[in-house]
């Protein structure tokens, strides 16, 4: 197996809505109000209605549940679901709180995105597995570097 870089996905987020502690940890929702996808084979904008339904576990780890919609530059619609894990280190929490950035190597922040589309031009998204590495970007946002598993 090899990893082939496909695209960068960036999302700008509103401050989290904290739901409080539940059986699984602290649930919060980060609304993604803007964003883009940039790559050689996939370019587009994030549509409203997506975000991350994160659970911050007392162990210091967060469980990601990201869902979003992409409209490509040529008009195709793509649904994306990104489960994953983020290490909630002090630097990560400070970046989310203060709107500053982290580097990919600053924390374990990994996703396994899946995509769905009925558009034949992007059928390769339906038929591939992907992994992503993330970081916090300035202004409260996230950036994922997404690779296809061959």
PDB file of C-alpha atoms in Angstrom:
ATOM      1  CA  UNK A   1       0.000   0.000   0.000  1.00  0.00           C
ATOM      2  CA  UNK A   2       0.996   3.564  -0.626  1.00  0.00           C
ATOM      3  CA  UNK A   3      -0.416   6.959   0.266  1.00  0.00           C
ATOM      4  CA  UNK A   4      -1.036   9.418  -2.558  1.00  0.00           C
ATOM      5  CA  UNK A   5      -1.705  13.051  -1.647  1.00  0.00           C
ATOM      6  CA  UNK A   6      -5.081  14.181  -3.051  1.00  0.00           C
ATOM      7  CA  UNK A   7      -6.117  17.497  -1.490  1.00  0.00           C
ATOM      8  CA  UNK A   8      -6.184  19.928   1.426  1.00  0.00           C
ATOM      9  CA  UNK A   9      -9.531  20.613   3.081  1.00  0.00           C
ATOM     10  CA  UNK A  10      -9.837  23.762   5.204  1.00  0.00           C
ATOM     11  CA  UNK A  11     -12.836  24.681   7.331  1.00  0.00           C
ATOM     12  CA  UNK A  12     -13.423  27.823   9.325  1.00  0.00           C
ATOM     13  CA  UNK A  13     -15.323  27.136  12.523  1.00  0.00           C
ATOM     14  CA  UNK A  14     -17.561  29.030  14.899  1.00  0.00           C
ATOM     15  CA  UNK A  15     -16.698  28.747  18.603  1.00  0.00           C
ATOM     16  CA  UNK A  16     -17.973  25.431  19.949  1.00  0.00           C
ATOM     17  CA  UNK A  17     -21.442  24.862  21.364  1.00  0.00           C
ATOM     18  CA  UNK A  18     -20.772  22.977  24.625  1.00  0.00           C
ATOM     19  CA  UNK A  19     -23.411  20.373  25.513  1.00  0.00           C
ATOM     20  CA  UNK A  20     -21.679  19.405  28.760  1.00  0.00           C
ATOM     21  CA  UNK A  21     -20.564  16.091  30.122  1.00  0.00           C
ATOM     22  CA  UNK A  22     -22.366  12.941  29.118  1.00  0.00           C
ATOM     23  CA  UNK A  23     -21.663   9.260  29.453  1.00  0.00           C
ATOM     24  CA  UNK A  24     -18.960   9.392  26.778  1.00  0.00           C
ATOM     25  CA  UNK A  25     -17.352  12.733  27.679  1.00  0.00           C
ATOM     26  CA  UNK A  26     -17.830  16.426  26.917  1.00  0.00           C
ATOM     27  CA  UNK A  27     -19.884  16.797  23.746  1.00  0.00           C
ATOM     28  CA  UNK A  28     -19.421  19.968  21.691  1.00  0.00           C
ATOM     29  CA  UNK A  29     -20.370  21.046  18.187  1.00  0.00           C
ATOM     30  CA  UNK A  30     -18.131  23.117  15.908  1.00  0.00           C
ATOM     31  CA  UNK A  31     -20.178  24.622  13.070  1.00  0.00           C
ATOM     32  CA  UNK A  32     -18.201  24.871   9.821  1.00  0.00           C
ATOM     33  CA  UNK A  33     -19.431  28.103   8.236  1.00  0.00           C
ATOM     34  CA  UNK A  34     -16.916  28.328   5.376  1.00  0.00           C
ATOM     35  CA  UNK A  35     -14.174  26.317   3.767  1.00  0.00           C
ATOM     36  CA  UNK A  36     -12.586  24.943   0.655  1.00  0.00           C
ATOM     37  CA  UNK A  37     -11.012  21.861  -0.878  1.00  0.00           C
ATOM     38  CA  UNK A  38      -7.908  22.292  -3.028  1.00  0.00           C
ATOM     39  CA  UNK A  39      -6.163  19.553  -4.967  1.00  0.00           C
ATOM     40  CA  UNK A  40      -5.151  18.407  -8.417  1.00  0.00           C
ATOM     41  CA  UNK A  41      -8.350  16.363  -8.973  1.00  0.00           C
ATOM     42  CA  UNK A  42     -10.777  17.937  -6.507  1.00  0.00           C
ATOM     43  CA  UNK A  43     -11.500  21.626  -5.908  1.00  0.00           C
ATOM     44  CA  UNK A  44     -14.548  23.217  -4.377  1.00  0.00           C
ATOM     45  CA  UNK A  45     -16.272  24.939  -1.480  1.00  0.00           C
ATOM     46  CA  UNK A  46     -17.814  23.585   1.712  1.00  0.00           C
ATOM     47  CA  UNK A  47     -21.552  24.137   1.910  1.00  0.00           C
ATOM     48  CA  UNK A  48     -23.405  25.257   5.067  1.00  0.00           C
ATOM     49  CA  UNK A  49     -24.708  22.684   7.511  1.00  0.00           C
ATOM     50  CA  UNK A  50     -21.524  20.776   8.254  1.00  0.00           C
ATOM     51  CA  UNK A  51     -19.345  20.580  11.299  1.00  0.00           C
ATOM     52  CA  UNK A  52     -17.758  18.408  13.952  1.00  0.00           C
ATOM     53  CA  UNK A  53     -19.769  16.724  16.718  1.00  0.00           C
ATOM     54  CA  UNK A  54     -16.685  16.216  18.905  1.00  0.00           C
ATOM     55  CA  UNK A  55     -16.581  14.265  22.152  1.00  0.00           C
ATOM     56  CA  UNK A  56     -13.719  15.320  24.443  1.00  0.00           C
ATOM     57  CA  UNK A  57     -12.925  12.281  26.581  1.00  0.00           C
ATOM     58  CA  UNK A  58     -11.452  12.632  30.099  1.00  0.00           C
ATOM     59  CA  UNK A  59      -8.386  10.704  28.861  1.00  0.00           C
ATOM     60  CA  UNK A  60      -7.235  13.790  26.931  1.00  0.00           C
ATOM     61  CA  UNK A  61      -8.403  12.502  23.550  1.00  0.00           C
ATOM     62  CA  UNK A  62     -11.185  13.807  21.346  1.00  0.00           C
ATOM     63  CA  UNK A  63     -13.338  11.639  19.099  1.00  0.00           C
ATOM     64  CA  UNK A  64     -14.127  13.415  15.819  1.00  0.00           C
ATOM     65  CA  UNK A  65     -17.405  13.040  13.953  1.00  0.00           C
ATOM     66  CA  UNK A  66     -17.107  15.483  11.037  1.00  0.00           C
ATOM     67  CA  UNK A  67     -19.764  15.700   8.332  1.00  0.00           C
ATOM     68  CA  UNK A  68     -19.795  18.195   5.493  1.00  0.00           C
ATOM     69  CA  UNK A  69     -20.931  18.817   1.944  1.00  0.00           C
ATOM     70  CA  UNK A  70     -18.720  19.952  -0.911  1.00  0.00           C
ATOM     71  CA  UNK A  71     -19.776  21.667  -4.131  1.00  0.00           C
ATOM     72  CA  UNK A  72     -16.963  21.239  -6.628  1.00  0.00           C
ATOM     73  CA  UNK A  73     -15.877  24.035  -8.934  1.00  0.00           C
ATOM     74  CA  UNK A  74     -17.619  22.171 -11.782  1.00  0.00           C
ATOM     75  CA  UNK A  75     -20.913  21.770  -9.882  1.00  0.00           C
ATOM     76  CA  UNK A  76     -20.773  18.229  -8.446  1.00  0.00           C
ATOM     77  CA  UNK A  77     -22.070  17.577  -4.919  1.00  0.00           C
ATOM     78  CA  UNK A  78     -20.066  15.374  -2.552  1.00  0.00           C
ATOM     79  CA  UNK A  79     -20.939  14.254   0.985  1.00  0.00           C
ATOM     80  CA  UNK A  80     -17.981  13.716   3.337  1.00  0.00           C
ATOM     81  CA  UNK A  81     -17.860  11.951   6.718  1.00  0.00           C
ATOM     82  CA  UNK A  82     -14.642  12.151   8.758  1.00  0.00           C
ATOM     83  CA  UNK A  83     -14.415  10.053  11.887  1.00  0.00           C
ATOM     84  CA  UNK A  84     -11.110  10.408  13.694  1.00  0.00           C
ATOM     85  CA  UNK A  85      -9.069  11.170  16.793  1.00  0.00           C
ATOM     86  CA  UNK A  86      -7.410  14.306  18.128  1.00  0.00           C
ATOM     87  CA  UNK A  87      -4.967  14.506  21.023  1.00  0.00           C
ATOM     88  CA  UNK A  88      -6.260  17.349  23.205  1.00  0.00           C
ATOM     89  CA  UNK A  89      -2.852  18.699  24.279  1.00  0.00           C
ATOM     90  CA  UNK A  90      -2.613  22.099  26.016  1.00  0.00           C
ATOM     91  CA  UNK A  91      -1.262  23.686  22.802  1.00  0.00           C
ATOM     92  CA  UNK A  92      -4.229  22.278  20.850  1.00  0.00           C
ATOM     93  CA  UNK A  93      -6.752  23.570  23.387  1.00  0.00           C
ATOM     94  CA  UNK A  94      -5.030  26.980  23.479  1.00  0.00           C
ATOM     95  CA  UNK A  95      -5.112  27.210  19.670  1.00  0.00           C
ATOM     96  CA  UNK A  96      -8.843  26.444  19.590  1.00  0.00           C
ATOM     97  CA  UNK A  97      -9.523  28.932  22.372  1.00  0.00           C
ATOM     98  CA  UNK A  98      -7.320  31.767  21.069  1.00  0.00           C
ATOM     99  CA  UNK A  99      -7.654  31.319  17.311  1.00  0.00           C
ATOM    100  CA  UNK A 100      -3.991  30.452  16.800  1.00  0.00           C
ATOM    101  CA  UNK A 101      -2.472  27.654  14.712  1.00  0.00           C
ATOM    102  CA  UNK A 102      -0.760  24.342  15.375  1.00  0.00           C
ATOM    103  CA  UNK A 103       1.457  22.281  13.110  1.00  0.00           C
ATOM    104  CA  UNK A 104       0.507  18.770  12.023  1.00  0.00           C
ATOM    105  CA  UNK A 105       3.300  17.353  14.164  1.00  0.00           C
ATOM    106  CA  UNK A 106       2.086  19.198  17.310  1.00  0.00           C
ATOM    107  CA  UNK A 107      -0.630  16.652  18.093  1.00  0.00           C
ATOM    108  CA  UNK A 108      -2.059  13.371  16.898  1.00  0.00           C
ATOM    109  CA  UNK A 109      -4.980  14.576  14.738  1.00  0.00           C
ATOM    110  CA  UNK A 110      -6.007  11.901  12.229  1.00  0.00           C
ATOM    111  CA  UNK A 111      -9.129  11.126  10.229  1.00  0.00           C
ATOM    112  CA  UNK A 112     -10.436   8.415   7.948  1.00  0.00           C
ATOM    113  CA  UNK A 113     -12.678  10.335   5.534  1.00  0.00           C
ATOM    114  CA  UNK A 114     -15.268   8.636   3.333  1.00  0.00           C
ATOM    115  CA  UNK A 115     -16.987  10.306   0.411  1.00  0.00           C
ATOM    116  CA  UNK A 116     -20.263   9.773  -1.431  1.00  0.00           C
ATOM    117  CA  UNK A 117     -21.309  11.214  -4.765  1.00  0.00           C
ATOM    118  CA  UNK A 118     -23.476  10.235  -7.702  1.00  0.00           C
ATOM    119  CA  UNK A 119     -21.360  12.259 -10.106  1.00  0.00           C
ATOM    120  CA  UNK A 120     -19.424   9.952 -12.458  1.00  0.00           C
ATOM    121  CA  UNK A 121     -16.479  12.401 -12.675  1.00  0.00           C
ATOM    122  CA  UNK A 122     -15.810  11.810  -8.980  1.00  0.00           C
ATOM    123  CA  UNK A 123     -16.635   8.088  -8.739  1.00  0.00           C
ATOM    124  CA  UNK A 124     -13.022   7.516  -7.639  1.00  0.00           C
ATOM    125  CA  UNK A 125     -13.990   9.097  -4.280  1.00  0.00           C
ATOM    126  CA  UNK A 126     -16.643   6.404  -3.707  1.00  0.00           C
ATOM    127  CA  UNK A 127     -14.191   3.655  -4.611  1.00  0.00           C
ATOM    128  CA  UNK A 128     -11.185   4.679  -2.508  1.00  0.00           C
ATOM    129  CA  UNK A 129     -10.108   4.772   1.110  1.00  0.00           C
ATOM    130  CA  UNK A 130      -8.515   7.905   2.546  1.00  0.00           C
ATOM    131  CA  UNK A 131      -6.563   9.028   5.595  1.00  0.00           C
ATOM    132  CA  UNK A 132      -6.014  12.583   6.726  1.00  0.00           C
ATOM    133  CA  UNK A 133      -3.704  14.438   9.080  1.00  0.00           C
ATOM    134  CA  UNK A 134      -5.037  17.614  10.652  1.00  0.00           C
ATOM    135  CA  UNK A 135      -3.993  20.776  12.379  1.00  0.00           C
ATOM    136  CA  UNK A 136      -5.664  23.856  13.833  1.00  0.00           C
ATOM    137  CA  UNK A 137      -5.457  26.965  11.620  1.00  0.00           C
ATOM    138  CA  UNK A 138      -5.614  30.624  12.618  1.00  0.00           C
ATOM    139  CA  UNK A 139      -8.977  32.194  13.301  1.00  0.00           C
ATOM    140  CA  UNK A 140     -10.511  28.975  14.691  1.00  0.00           C
ATOM    141  CA  UNK A 141     -10.401  26.473  11.905  1.00  0.00           C
ATOM    142  CA  UNK A 142      -8.968  23.147  10.820  1.00  0.00           C
ATOM    143  CA  UNK A 143      -6.927  21.931   7.889  1.00  0.00           C
ATOM    144  CA  UNK A 144      -6.681  18.316   6.780  1.00  0.00           C
ATOM    145  CA  UNK A 145      -4.086  16.961   4.344  1.00  0.00           C
ATOM    146  CA  UNK A 146      -5.924  14.032   2.758  1.00  0.00           C
ATOM    147  CA  UNK A 147      -4.217  11.049   1.126  1.00  0.00           C
ATOM    148  CA  UNK A 148      -5.721   8.183  -0.876  1.00  0.00           C
ATOM    149  CA  UNK A 149      -4.689   4.668   0.120  1.00  0.00           C
ATOM    150  CA  UNK A 150      -3.641   2.683  -2.979  1.00  0.00           C
TER     151      UNK A 150
END
